[in-house]
């Protein structure tokens, strides 16, 4: 029994370090060894301690949910959508309590759960329900590894928080699920309210604790003090909490978080403002629904529903067909959305969407609208047919897994034009003056189907084109000649390898140093390179195994292209670091700073995220600087950058 108690305490400690602190202190192998020993002892003795981690696996399927009356009423939050309303809320509080401060935290978009503990042990878990009565989901919640089964506080304790699923865990679940989950909110609700706890466990949920409803013989003076108590008892709680005094400070912070909310790794739909002084809250009291001392600021909707009117198919430079959904126009994250992506036909089948149906639409990273799944079938809904012929050239399509391809490399107009335009783009060969319309004219009038044919063009050829005069023709010919000397990373990107963007092209150039080394690379070697997974590695191997692609490269070399090899950077003082440059630099140009970073093994990015190592800020730095501050990314000056270099 002593050994079992030790094992339970030890395993729970490691679970806390891993799932709450994100700081593992034991290897998976060693953890499994201790866990297996505990399982063996429990089987031998027939005893399972109340806080044993083996209880998280999930037991038998339940017959139905038992209703449970909340000991303390659960309120929702009043909501606002403008900074003027925030100012009104703060001013109303300040009129009564001039010295008030406020806490600002995330408004999680998951499922509210209430946990009750007695004598340090989890007794039950209940959904919010209607605020008075909820459903007993104790067995389901026990599968959440960030919910402590045992805490330090021995009195009766009732806390509330949000059941959540991280974006990474949602994506991981959807990769293997026959029926993908539409969004993080539905994923959590469906998991917690599933009668089979084993199904709940599969979704790898988290629980963020943000409120103490009751703590026996304990009174908190402030929300900050309450948060510290929550942490002390091994709960996972939000990392972002600000204590602010004025409406302007609150609005400024909300604006900063709004900029980075899609990069947090979890779904939030707003911010929660609370009066920090708990002893003053009773003065303001409650309405029948809301506490008067708290307010939720709601961000603009990132997800809406709309009617799917039609699906059109586009052909890209690799011949891959992409379905584009045409929807009833909707306002989403400050923009009118009329079209959204569906990725491929396999995606259409998994999401079960149909023409004429109502669908969920979400704006990922506030840029690309995506159809998430089916919301509702309507009377006129009909299946989306799988195309058998290319919508551009009518060639019979080739099906590879969930993807459809047009094999007509030289005769498919859309495919050729997209390939030529990509080849000439700024981050590729940088052929000035050669954009979409010019590529179309080259194909339609001059019969250009391969990049190498561009270098055989004459002034006489170009003057055959509409709106081409002598000067314009000469400029394109000069740009073509100039492009013949090309950096390895630009050439790799120009080839149009599927899944290889500008950053990956740079990484490949730095790692392999020459085109020949890259062509000879094996799948295992490519997969071992940082930030290059199996899908990208396979795309590269498949590209260089294709005879047409090799002929394209040979033809380009034959017309005089000189690929400048790259000095291999296998280490350096900036190895593994990512820099973002913002503002006006005075000691270096952007290109000079980028070159220094890359020569020392680092990399640059155009956007700030939680994975950014440093933001190098010059004069008049704008939104990227604000984003860095909101995410807690280290900001350096040019002088500090110079010291790092030396």
Coordinates of C-alpha atoms in Angstrom, one line a residue:
X1 CA 0.0 0.0 0.0
X2 CA 2.9 2.4 0.8
X3 CA 4.3 1.7 -2.7
X4 CA 1.0 2.3 -4.3
X5 CA 0.6 5.6 -2.5
X6 CA 4.1 6.7 -3.5
X7 CA 3.4 5.7 -7.1
X8 CA 0.1 7.7 -7.2
X9 CA 1.8 10.8 -5.8
X10 CA 4.8 10.5 -8.1
X11 CA 2.7 9.9 -11.2
X12 CA 0.3 12.8 -10.4
X13 CA 3.3 15.1 -9.8
X14 CA 4.7 14.2 -13.3
X15 CA 1.2 14.7 -14.8
X16 CA 1.1 18.2 -13.2
X17 CA 4.5 19.1 -14.5
X18 CA 3.7 17.8 -18.0
X19 CA 0.1 18.9 -18.5
X20 CA -0.2 22.1 -16.4
X21 CA 3.4 23.5 -16.2
X22 CA 4.3 22.2 -19.7
X23 CA 7.7 21.2 -18.1
X24 CA 8.1 17.4 -18.3
X25 CA 10.4 16.0 -15.6
X26 CA 10.5 12.4 -16.7
X27 CA 10.7 10.5 -20.0
X28 CA 7.6 8.8 -21.5
X29 CA 9.3 5.5 -21.1
X30 CA 10.0 6.0 -17.4
X31 CA 6.5 7.3 -16.8
X32 CA 5.0 4.3 -18.5
X33 CA 7.2 2.0 -16.3
X34 CA 5.8 3.5 -13.1
X35 CA 2.2 3.6 -14.5
X36 CA 2.4 -0.1 -15.5
X37 CA 3.7 -1.0 -12.0
X38 CA 0.7 0.8 -10.4
X39 CA -1.7 -1.0 -12.7
X40 CA -0.2 -4.3 -11.7
X41 CA -0.4 -3.6 -8.0
X42 CA -4.0 -2.4 -8.3
X43 CA -4.9 -5.6 -10.0
X44 CA -3.1 -7.7 -7.4
X45 CA -4.7 -5.9 -4.4
X46 CA -8.1 -5.0 -5.9
X47 CA -7.7 -1.5 -4.5
X48 CA -7.7 1.7 -6.5
X49 CA -6.9 4.8 -4.6
X50 CA -9.2 7.8 -5.0
X51 CA -6.6 10.0 -6.8
X52 CA -5.0 7.2 -8.8
X53 CA -4.2 8.4 -12.4
X54 CA -5.5 5.0 -13.7
X55 CA -9.0 6.4 -13.1
X56 CA -8.5 8.8 -16.0
X57 CA -8.8 6.1 -18.6
X58 CA -12.6 6.1 -18.6
X59 CA -14.8 3.3 -17.4
X60 CA -17.9 1.8 -18.8
X61 CA -20.4 3.6 -21.0
X62 CA -23.0 5.4 -18.9
X63 CA -26.7 4.9 -19.3
X64 CA -27.5 8.6 -19.1
X65 CA -26.5 11.8 -17.4
X66 CA -27.6 12.4 -13.8
X67 CA -28.9 15.9 -13.1
X68 CA -27.1 17.8 -10.3
X69 CA -28.2 20.9 -8.6
X70 CA -25.4 23.5 -8.2
X71 CA -24.6 24.4 -4.7
X72 CA -23.8 27.9 -5.9
X73 CA -25.7 29.5 -8.7
X74 CA -23.8 29.9 -12.0
X75 CA -24.1 33.2 -13.7
X76 CA -23.2 34.1 -17.3
X77 CA -21.5 37.4 -18.3
X78 CA -23.0 40.5 -19.7
X79 CA -21.4 41.2 -23.1
X80 CA -20.3 44.2 -25.1
X81 CA -18.7 44.7 -28.5
X82 CA -17.4 48.3 -28.4
X83 CA -14.8 50.2 -26.5
X84 CA -17.4 52.8 -25.6
X85 CA -19.3 50.1 -23.7
X86 CA -16.1 49.2 -21.9
X87 CA -15.7 52.8 -20.9
X88 CA -19.3 53.0 -19.6
X89 CA -18.7 49.8 -17.5
X90 CA -15.5 51.1 -16.0
X91 CA -16.9 54.5 -15.3
X92 CA -20.0 53.0 -13.5
X93 CA -17.7 51.1 -11.2
X94 CA -15.4 54.1 -10.6
X95 CA -18.3 56.3 -9.6
X96 CA -18.9 53.9 -6.6
X97 CA -15.3 52.8 -6.0
X98 CA -12.8 55.4 -7.4
X99 CA -9.7 53.3 -6.5
X100 CA -11.0 50.2 -8.2
X101 CA -8.6 48.1 -10.4
X102 CA -9.7 45.4 -12.9
X103 CA -8.3 42.1 -14.1
X104 CA -8.4 41.3 -17.8
X105 CA -8.2 37.7 -19.0
X106 CA -9.2 35.5 -21.9
X107 CA -12.8 34.6 -22.6
X108 CA -12.4 30.9 -23.4
X109 CA -14.7 29.4 -26.0
X110 CA -15.3 25.9 -24.7
X111 CA -17.6 24.3 -22.1
X112 CA -18.1 25.6 -18.6
X113 CA -17.5 23.0 -15.9
X114 CA -17.9 23.1 -12.1
X115 CA -15.6 20.9 -9.9
X116 CA -16.2 20.1 -6.3
X117 CA -13.5 18.9 -3.9
X118 CA -13.7 17.5 -0.4
X119 CA -10.7 16.7 1.8
X120 CA -8.4 17.4 -1.1
X121 CA -10.1 14.9 -3.5
X122 CA -12.2 15.5 -6.6
X123 CA -15.8 14.6 -5.7
X124 CA -17.8 15.5 -8.8
X125 CA -17.8 17.5 -12.0
X126 CA -21.0 19.2 -13.4
X127 CA -21.8 21.1 -16.6
X128 CA -23.1 24.7 -16.2
X129 CA -26.5 23.7 -17.5
X130 CA -29.1 26.4 -16.9
X131 CA -27.1 27.9 -14.0
X132 CA -29.1 26.1 -11.4
X133 CA -29.0 22.5 -12.6
X134 CA -26.3 20.8 -14.7
X135 CA -25.3 17.3 -15.7
X136 CA -22.9 15.1 -13.8
X137 CA -19.9 14.5 -16.0
X138 CA -17.5 13.3 -13.4
X139 CA -16.2 10.3 -15.2
X140 CA -15.7 12.2 -18.4
X141 CA -13.8 15.0 -16.6
X142 CA -11.5 12.6 -14.9
X143 CA -10.1 11.8 -18.3
X144 CA -8.8 15.4 -18.6
X145 CA -5.2 15.2 -17.4
X146 CA -5.0 18.9 -16.4
X147 CA -7.8 18.3 -13.8
X148 CA -6.1 17.4 -10.5
X149 CA -7.7 14.4 -8.8
X150 CA -6.0 15.5 -5.6
X151 CA -5.2 19.0 -4.3
X152 CA -3.5 20.6 -1.3
X153 CA -6.5 22.4 0.1
X154 CA -8.4 20.1 2.4
X155 CA -11.6 22.1 3.0
X156 CA -14.6 22.0 0.7
X157 CA -13.8 23.7 -2.6
X158 CA -16.0 24.5 -5.6
X159 CA -14.3 26.0 -8.6
X160 CA -15.4 26.7 -12.2
X161 CA -13.5 26.8 -15.4
X162 CA -13.6 26.0 -19.1
X163 CA -13.2 22.6 -20.8
X164 CA -11.0 23.3 -23.8
X165 CA -9.2 21.5 -26.7
X166 CA -6.0 23.1 -28.1
X167 CA -5.9 23.7 -31.9
X168 CA -3.0 21.2 -32.1
X169 CA -5.0 18.5 -30.4
X170 CA -8.1 19.2 -32.6
X171 CA -6.0 19.0 -35.7
X172 CA -4.4 15.8 -34.5
X173 CA -7.8 14.2 -33.7
X174 CA -9.2 15.2 -37.1
X175 CA -6.4 13.6 -39.0
X176 CA -7.4 10.1 -37.8
X177 CA -11.2 10.6 -37.3
X178 CA -13.7 9.4 -39.8
X179 CA -15.9 12.4 -39.0
X180 CA -13.8 15.5 -38.4
X181 CA -14.9 17.9 -35.7
X182 CA -16.2 21.2 -37.0
X183 CA -14.5 23.4 -34.4
X184 CA -12.9 23.5 -30.9
X185 CA -16.1 24.4 -29.1
X186 CA -18.1 21.6 -30.6
X187 CA -15.2 19.2 -30.0
X188 CA -15.3 19.9 -26.3
X189 CA -19.0 19.9 -25.9
X190 CA -19.3 16.6 -27.7
X191 CA -16.5 15.0 -25.7
X192 CA -17.7 16.1 -22.3
X193 CA -21.3 15.2 -23.1
X194 CA -20.4 11.7 -24.4
X195 CA -21.7 8.9 -22.4
X196 CA -18.6 6.9 -23.1
X197 CA -15.6 8.4 -21.1
X198 CA -13.2 6.5 -23.3
X199 CA -14.3 8.6 -26.2
X200 CA -13.8 11.7 -24.1
X201 CA -10.2 10.6 -23.4
X202 CA -9.4 10.3 -27.1
X203 CA -9.8 14.1 -27.6
X204 CA -7.1 15.0 -25.1
X205 CA -8.9 17.9 -23.5
X206 CA -7.7 20.6 -21.1
X207 CA -9.4 22.4 -18.2
X208 CA -8.6 26.1 -17.5
X209 CA -9.7 27.1 -14.0
X210 CA -10.5 30.8 -13.5
X211 CA -12.9 31.1 -10.6
X212 CA -13.4 29.9 -7.0
X213 CA -17.1 29.7 -6.2
X214 CA -16.5 28.6 -2.6
X215 CA -13.5 27.7 -0.5
X216 CA -14.3 26.6 3.1
X217 CA -13.0 29.1 5.7
X218 CA -11.2 31.1 3.1
X219 CA -11.8 34.7 1.9
X220 CA -10.0 36.3 -1.0
X221 CA -9.4 40.0 -1.1
X222 CA -8.7 40.2 -4.9
X223 CA -9.0 38.2 -8.1
X224 CA -5.2 38.1 -8.2
X225 CA -5.1 36.4 -4.8
X226 CA -7.7 34.0 -6.0
X227 CA -5.7 33.2 -9.1
X228 CA -2.6 32.5 -6.9
X229 CA -4.7 30.1 -4.8
X230 CA -5.8 28.3 -8.0
X231 CA -2.2 27.9 -9.1
X232 CA -1.1 26.7 -5.7
X233 CA -3.6 23.8 -5.9
X234 CA -2.2 22.5 -9.2
X235 CA -4.9 23.8 -11.6
X236 CA -4.1 24.8 -15.1
X237 CA -5.0 28.5 -15.3
X238 CA -4.7 31.2 -17.9
X239 CA -1.2 32.6 -18.4
X240 CA -2.5 36.0 -19.5
X241 CA -4.0 38.1 -16.7
X242 CA -3.5 41.8 -16.5
X243 CA -4.3 44.2 -13.6
X244 CA -5.4 47.5 -15.0
X245 CA -6.8 50.8 -13.7
X246 CA -8.4 52.7 -16.5
X247 CA -10.7 52.1 -19.5
X248 CA -8.0 53.2 -21.9
X249 CA -5.5 50.6 -20.5
X250 CA -8.2 47.9 -20.8
X251 CA -9.1 48.9 -24.4
X252 CA -5.4 49.1 -25.4
X253 CA -4.8 45.6 -24.1
X254 CA -7.9 44.2 -25.7
X255 CA -6.8 45.6 -29.1
X256 CA -3.3 43.9 -28.6
X257 CA -4.8 40.5 -27.9
X258 CA -7.3 40.9 -30.8
X259 CA -4.2 41.1 -33.1
X260 CA -2.7 37.8 -31.8
X261 CA -5.7 35.8 -30.8
X262 CA -5.4 33.3 -33.7
X263 CA -1.9 32.5 -32.7
X264 CA -2.6 31.5 -29.0
X265 CA -3.2 27.8 -29.8
X266 CA -6.6 27.9 -28.1
X267 CA -10.0 29.3 -29.1
X268 CA -10.9 32.5 -27.4
X269 CA -13.8 34.7 -28.5
X270 CA -13.2 37.7 -26.3
X271 CA -11.8 39.1 -23.1
X272 CA -13.3 39.1 -19.5
X273 CA -13.1 42.3 -17.4
X274 CA -13.6 41.8 -13.6
X275 CA -13.5 44.1 -10.7
X276 CA -10.3 43.0 -8.9
X277 CA -11.4 43.8 -5.4
X278 CA -13.6 40.8 -4.4
X279 CA -14.9 42.3 -1.2
X280 CA -16.4 45.2 -3.2
X281 CA -18.3 43.0 -5.6
X282 CA -21.3 42.6 -3.3
X283 CA -21.9 46.3 -3.5
X284 CA -22.6 46.0 -7.2
X285 CA -24.5 42.7 -6.9
X286 CA -26.2 40.7 -9.7
X287 CA -29.0 40.9 -12.2
X288 CA -31.1 37.7 -12.7
X289 CA -28.5 36.6 -15.2
X290 CA -25.2 38.5 -14.8
X291 CA -22.9 39.9 -12.1
X292 CA -22.7 43.7 -12.4
X293 CA -19.0 43.7 -11.5
X294 CA -17.9 41.8 -14.6
X295 CA -18.2 42.2 -18.4
X296 CA -17.2 40.2 -21.4
X297 CA -15.9 42.0 -24.5
X298 CA -16.7 40.0 -27.6
X299 CA -14.4 40.0 -30.6
X300 CA -15.8 40.1 -34.1
X301 CA -17.1 36.6 -35.1
X302 CA -14.6 34.3 -36.6
X303 CA -17.2 31.7 -37.5
X304 CA -20.6 32.1 -39.1
X305 CA -23.0 29.9 -41.1
X306 CA -24.0 30.5 -44.8
X307 CA -25.6 28.7 -47.7
X308 CA -23.3 26.8 -50.0
X309 CA -24.5 27.8 -53.5
X310 CA -21.9 26.1 -55.7
X311 CA -18.5 24.5 -55.9
X312 CA -16.0 25.5 -58.7
X313 CA -12.8 23.7 -59.4
X314 CA -9.4 25.5 -60.0
X315 CA -6.3 24.0 -61.5
X316 CA -3.0 25.0 -60.0
X317 CA 0.6 24.9 -61.4
X318 CA 1.1 21.2 -60.3
X319 CA -2.1 20.1 -61.9
X320 CA -3.9 19.7 -58.6
X321 CA -7.6 20.6 -58.6
X322 CA -8.8 22.7 -55.6
X323 CA -12.6 23.1 -54.9
X324 CA -13.7 26.6 -54.1
X325 CA -17.0 27.0 -52.3
X326 CA -19.2 29.9 -53.5
X327 CA -21.4 30.9 -50.6
X328 CA -24.1 33.5 -49.8
X329 CA -22.1 36.7 -48.8
X330 CA -21.6 37.0 -45.0
X331 CA -19.7 39.4 -42.8
X332 CA -16.8 37.6 -41.1
X333 CA -14.0 39.2 -39.1
X334 CA -14.5 42.6 -40.7
X335 CA -14.8 41.4 -44.3
X336 CA -17.5 40.3 -46.7
X337 CA -16.8 36.7 -47.6
X338 CA -18.2 35.1 -50.8
X339 CA -15.8 32.3 -51.4
X340 CA -14.1 29.7 -49.1
X341 CA -11.8 26.8 -49.6
X342 CA -12.7 23.1 -49.3
X343 CA -9.1 21.7 -49.8
X344 CA -9.9 18.6 -51.9
X345 CA -12.7 16.1 -52.7
X346 CA -11.7 13.9 -49.7
X347 CA -12.3 17.0 -47.5
X348 CA -15.8 17.4 -49.1
X349 CA -16.7 13.8 -48.3
X350 CA -15.4 14.0 -44.7
X351 CA -17.2 17.2 -43.9
X352 CA -20.4 15.9 -45.6
X353 CA -21.2 19.3 -47.1
X354 CA -23.7 19.7 -49.9
X355 CA -24.8 22.3 -52.4
X356 CA -27.8 24.2 -51.1
X357 CA -27.0 23.2 -47.5
X358 CA -26.1 25.5 -44.6
X359 CA -22.4 25.2 -43.7
X360 CA -20.0 26.5 -41.0
X361 CA -17.5 29.1 -42.3
X362 CA -14.4 30.1 -40.4
X363 CA -11.7 32.6 -41.1
X364 CA -8.3 31.0 -40.3
X365 CA -5.7 33.5 -39.1
X366 CA -8.1 36.2 -40.4
X367 CA -7.0 35.5 -44.0
X368 CA -8.3 32.4 -45.6
X369 CA -12.0 31.6 -45.2
X370 CA -12.6 27.8 -44.9
X371 CA -15.7 25.6 -44.9
X372 CA -15.6 23.7 -41.6
X373 CA -18.5 21.4 -42.1
X374 CA -22.2 20.9 -42.4
X375 CA -24.5 22.9 -40.2
X376 CA -27.9 21.8 -41.7
X377 CA -29.3 20.0 -44.7
X378 CA -32.0 21.9 -46.4
X379 CA -34.8 20.6 -48.7
X380 CA -33.0 21.4 -51.9
X381 CA -29.6 20.2 -50.7
X382 CA -27.7 17.9 -53.2
X383 CA -24.4 16.0 -53.3
X384 CA -21.4 17.7 -54.8
X385 CA -20.3 15.6 -57.8
X386 CA -16.7 14.4 -58.1
X387 CA -15.3 15.8 -61.4
X388 CA -13.9 13.2 -63.8
X389 CA -12.5 15.7 -66.4
X390 CA -10.3 18.8 -66.0
X391 CA -12.5 22.0 -66.0
X392 CA -9.9 23.8 -68.1
X393 CA -8.8 21.3 -70.8
X394 CA -11.2 18.4 -70.4
X395 CA -8.5 15.8 -69.8
X396 CA -9.4 12.8 -67.8
X397 CA -8.3 13.3 -64.2
X398 CA -5.9 11.2 -62.2
X399 CA -6.9 10.4 -58.6
X400 CA -4.2 10.1 -55.9
X401 CA -5.6 9.6 -52.5
X402 CA -8.0 12.4 -51.7
X403 CA -6.5 14.6 -54.5
X404 CA -7.4 15.0 -58.2
X405 CA -4.8 15.9 -60.8
X406 CA -4.9 17.0 -64.4
X407 CA -2.0 15.2 -66.2
X408 CA -2.0 17.5 -69.2
X409 CA 1.1 19.4 -68.2
X410 CA 1.7 21.3 -71.5
X411 CA -1.8 21.6 -72.8
X412 CA -3.8 22.7 -69.8
X413 CA -4.0 26.5 -70.0
X414 CA -4.6 27.3 -66.3
X415 CA -1.9 24.9 -65.2
X416 CA 0.7 26.4 -67.7
X417 CA -0.1 30.0 -66.9
X418 CA 0.1 29.4 -63.2
X419 CA 3.4 27.7 -63.5
X420 CA 4.9 30.4 -65.7
X421 CA 3.6 33.2 -63.4
X422 CA 5.0 31.4 -60.3
X423 CA 8.4 30.9 -62.0
X424 CA 8.7 34.6 -62.8
X425 CA 7.5 35.9 -59.4
X426 CA 9.5 38.1 -57.2
X427 CA 10.6 35.4 -54.7
X428 CA 11.5 33.1 -57.6
X429 CA 13.3 34.3 -60.7
X430 CA 12.1 37.9 -60.2
X431 CA 11.4 38.6 -63.9
X432 CA 10.0 42.1 -63.9
X433 CA 7.0 42.8 -66.0
X434 CA 6.0 39.1 -66.3
X435 CA 2.8 38.7 -64.4
X436 CA -0.6 36.9 -64.9
X437 CA -1.7 38.8 -68.0
X438 CA 1.7 38.5 -69.7
X439 CA 1.8 34.8 -69.0
X440 CA -1.6 34.4 -70.6
X441 CA -0.5 36.3 -73.7
X442 CA 2.7 34.2 -73.8
X443 CA 0.6 31.0 -73.8
X444 CA -2.2 32.2 -76.1
X445 CA -0.2 34.0 -78.7
X446 CA 3.4 32.7 -78.5
X447 CA 2.6 29.1 -77.4
X448 CA 5.0 29.2 -74.4
X449 CA 4.4 26.1 -72.2
X450 CA 7.6 25.6 -70.3
X451 CA 9.8 28.1 -68.4
X452 CA 12.9 27.4 -70.5
X453 CA 11.1 28.7 -73.6
X454 CA 11.0 32.2 -72.0
X455 CA 14.7 32.6 -72.6
X456 CA 14.4 32.0 -76.3
X457 CA 12.0 34.9 -76.8
X458 CA 13.1 37.7 -79.2
X459 CA 12.0 41.3 -79.5
X460 CA 10.1 40.3 -82.6
X461 CA 8.1 37.7 -80.7
X462 CA 7.2 40.2 -78.0
X463 CA 6.1 42.9 -80.4
X464 CA 3.4 40.5 -81.6
X465 CA 1.6 40.9 -78.3
X466 CA -1.1 43.5 -77.6
X467 CA 0.1 46.7 -75.8
X468 CA 3.8 45.6 -76.2
X469 CA 6.0 48.4 -77.6
X470 CA 9.7 48.4 -78.1
X471 CA 10.7 49.7 -74.7
X472 CA 8.4 47.2 -72.8
X473 CA 9.8 44.3 -74.9
X474 CA 13.4 45.4 -74.2
X475 CA 12.8 45.7 -70.5
X476 CA 11.4 42.1 -70.3
X477 CA 14.3 40.8 -72.3
X478 CA 16.8 42.6 -70.0
X479 CA 15.0 41.2 -67.0
X480 CA 15.1 37.6 -68.4
X481 CA 18.9 38.0 -69.1
X482 CA 19.4 39.3 -65.5
X483 CA 17.5 36.4 -64.0
X484 CA 19.9 33.9 -65.5
X485 CA 22.1 34.3 -62.4
X486 CA 19.9 33.1 -59.6
X487 CA 20.4 32.2 -56.0
X488 CA 19.8 28.5 -55.2
X489 CA 16.9 29.2 -52.8
X490 CA 15.1 31.4 -55.4
X491 CA 15.6 28.6 -58.1
X492 CA 14.2 25.9 -55.7
X493 CA 11.2 28.0 -55.1
X494 CA 10.8 28.8 -58.8
X495 CA 10.5 25.1 -59.6
X496 CA 7.1 25.1 -58.0
X497 CA 7.6 22.0 -55.9
X498 CA 4.3 21.2 -54.1
X499 CA 4.3 22.3 -50.4
X500 CA 7.7 24.1 -50.8
X501 CA 7.4 27.8 -50.0
X502 CA 10.0 30.5 -49.7
X503 CA 11.1 29.6 -46.2
X504 CA 11.4 25.9 -47.0
X505 CA 13.4 26.8 -50.1
X506 CA 15.8 28.8 -48.0
X507 CA 16.2 25.9 -45.5
X508 CA 16.9 23.5 -48.3
X509 CA 19.4 25.8 -49.9
X510 CA 21.3 26.3 -46.6
X511 CA 21.2 22.6 -45.8
X512 CA 22.2 21.1 -49.2
X513 CA 24.3 23.9 -50.7
X514 CA 23.7 22.8 -54.3
X515 CA 20.9 21.7 -56.5
X516 CA 22.6 18.3 -57.2
X517 CA 22.8 17.5 -53.5
X518 CA 19.1 18.3 -53.1
X519 CA 18.2 16.1 -56.1
X520 CA 20.1 13.2 -54.6
X521 CA 18.5 13.6 -51.1
X522 CA 16.7 10.6 -49.7
X523 CA 13.3 10.8 -47.9
X524 CA 14.9 10.0 -44.5
X525 CA 17.4 12.8 -44.7
X526 CA 14.8 15.4 -45.8
X527 CA 12.4 14.4 -43.0
X528 CA 15.2 14.9 -40.5
X529 CA 15.6 18.6 -41.4
X530 CA 14.0 21.1 -39.0
X531 CA 10.5 22.2 -40.0
X532 CA 10.4 19.7 -42.9
X533 CA 7.9 16.9 -42.2
X534 CA 7.1 13.7 -44.1
X535 CA 4.6 15.3 -46.5
X536 CA 7.0 18.1 -47.6
X537 CA 9.9 15.6 -47.9
X538 CA 7.8 13.2 -50.0
X539 CA 6.8 16.1 -52.3
X540 CA 10.5 16.9 -52.9
X541 CA 11.5 13.3 -53.6
X542 CA 8.5 12.8 -55.9
X543 CA 9.3 16.0 -57.8
X544 CA 12.9 15.0 -58.6
X545 CA 11.8 11.5 -59.5
X546 CA 9.5 12.9 -62.3
X547 CA 11.1 12.8 -65.8
X548 CA 9.2 15.9 -66.9
X549 CA 10.6 17.9 -64.0
X550 CA 14.1 16.8 -64.6
X551 CA 13.8 17.7 -68.3
X552 CA 12.5 21.2 -67.3
X553 CA 15.6 21.7 -65.1
X554 CA 17.9 20.4 -67.9
X555 CA 16.3 22.7 -70.4
X556 CA 16.7 25.7 -68.1
X557 CA 20.4 24.9 -67.6
X558 CA 20.8 24.5 -71.3
X559 CA 19.6 28.1 -72.0
X560 CA 22.3 29.5 -69.7
X561 CA 20.9 29.6 -66.2
X562 CA 23.7 29.8 -63.5
X563 CA 22.6 28.6 -60.1
X564 CA 24.7 30.2 -57.4
X565 CA 25.4 27.6 -54.8
X566 CA 24.9 28.4 -51.1
X567 CA 27.5 28.0 -48.4
X568 CA 26.1 25.3 -46.1
X569 CA 25.2 26.6 -42.7
X570 CA 25.1 23.7 -40.3
X571 CA 25.5 25.7 -37.1
X572 CA 26.0 29.2 -35.8
X573 CA 25.2 31.6 -33.0
X574 CA 21.6 32.0 -34.3
X575 CA 21.0 28.3 -34.9
X576 CA 17.3 27.6 -34.3
X577 CA 16.4 31.2 -33.7
X578 CA 13.7 33.1 -35.7
X579 CA 13.9 36.9 -36.1
X580 CA 11.2 39.4 -37.3
X581 CA 12.4 42.7 -38.5
X582 CA 10.1 45.7 -38.1
X583 CA 10.3 49.5 -38.4
X584 CA 13.1 51.6 -40.1
X585 CA 16.6 50.2 -39.5
X586 CA 19.4 52.7 -39.5
X587 CA 22.6 50.6 -39.1
X588 CA 21.6 48.0 -41.7
X589 CA 19.2 47.5 -44.6
X590 CA 16.6 44.8 -44.2
X591 CA 18.5 42.6 -46.6
X592 CA 21.8 43.1 -44.8
X593 CA 20.3 42.2 -41.4
X594 CA 18.6 39.1 -43.0
X595 CA 21.9 38.0 -44.5
X596 CA 23.7 38.3 -41.2
X597 CA 21.0 36.3 -39.4
X598 CA 21.0 33.5 -42.1
X599 CA 24.8 33.3 -42.3
X600 CA 24.8 32.6 -38.6
X601 CA 22.3 29.8 -38.9
X602 CA 19.1 31.7 -38.0
X603 CA 16.0 32.6 -40.0
X604 CA 13.7 35.5 -40.5
X605 CA 9.9 35.6 -40.7
X606 CA 7.5 38.3 -41.9
X607 CA 5.0 37.8 -39.1
X608 CA 5.3 37.7 -35.3
X609 CA 4.1 34.5 -33.5
X610 CA 4.7 32.7 -30.3
X611 CA 7.5 30.8 -32.1
X612 CA 9.4 34.1 -32.8
X613 CA 12.7 34.3 -30.9
X614 CA 13.4 38.0 -31.3
X615 CA 11.8 41.1 -32.8
X616 CA 14.5 43.5 -34.1
X617 CA 12.7 46.9 -33.9
X618 CA 13.8 50.0 -35.7
X619 CA 12.3 53.4 -35.7
X620 CA 8.5 53.8 -36.1
X621 CA 7.8 50.1 -35.5
X622 CA 4.1 49.5 -35.7
X623 CA 1.7 46.6 -35.3
X624 CA 4.4 43.9 -35.2
X625 CA 5.9 45.5 -32.2
X626 CA 2.5 45.6 -30.4
X627 CA 2.0 41.9 -31.3
X628 CA 5.4 41.0 -29.9
X629 CA 4.5 42.8 -26.6
X630 CA 1.2 41.0 -26.4
X631 CA 2.8 37.6 -27.0
X632 CA 5.7 38.3 -24.6
X633 CA 8.3 38.0 -27.5
X634 CA 11.7 39.5 -26.7
X635 CA 12.3 42.8 -28.4
X636 CA 15.8 44.0 -29.3
X637 CA 17.3 47.2 -30.7
X638 CA 19.9 47.4 -33.4
X639 CA 22.5 48.0 -30.8
X640 CA 21.6 44.8 -29.0
X641 CA 21.5 42.9 -32.3
X642 CA 25.0 44.2 -33.0
X643 CA 26.2 43.0 -29.6
X644 CA 24.7 39.5 -30.3
X645 CA 26.5 39.4 -33.6
X646 CA 29.8 40.2 -32.0

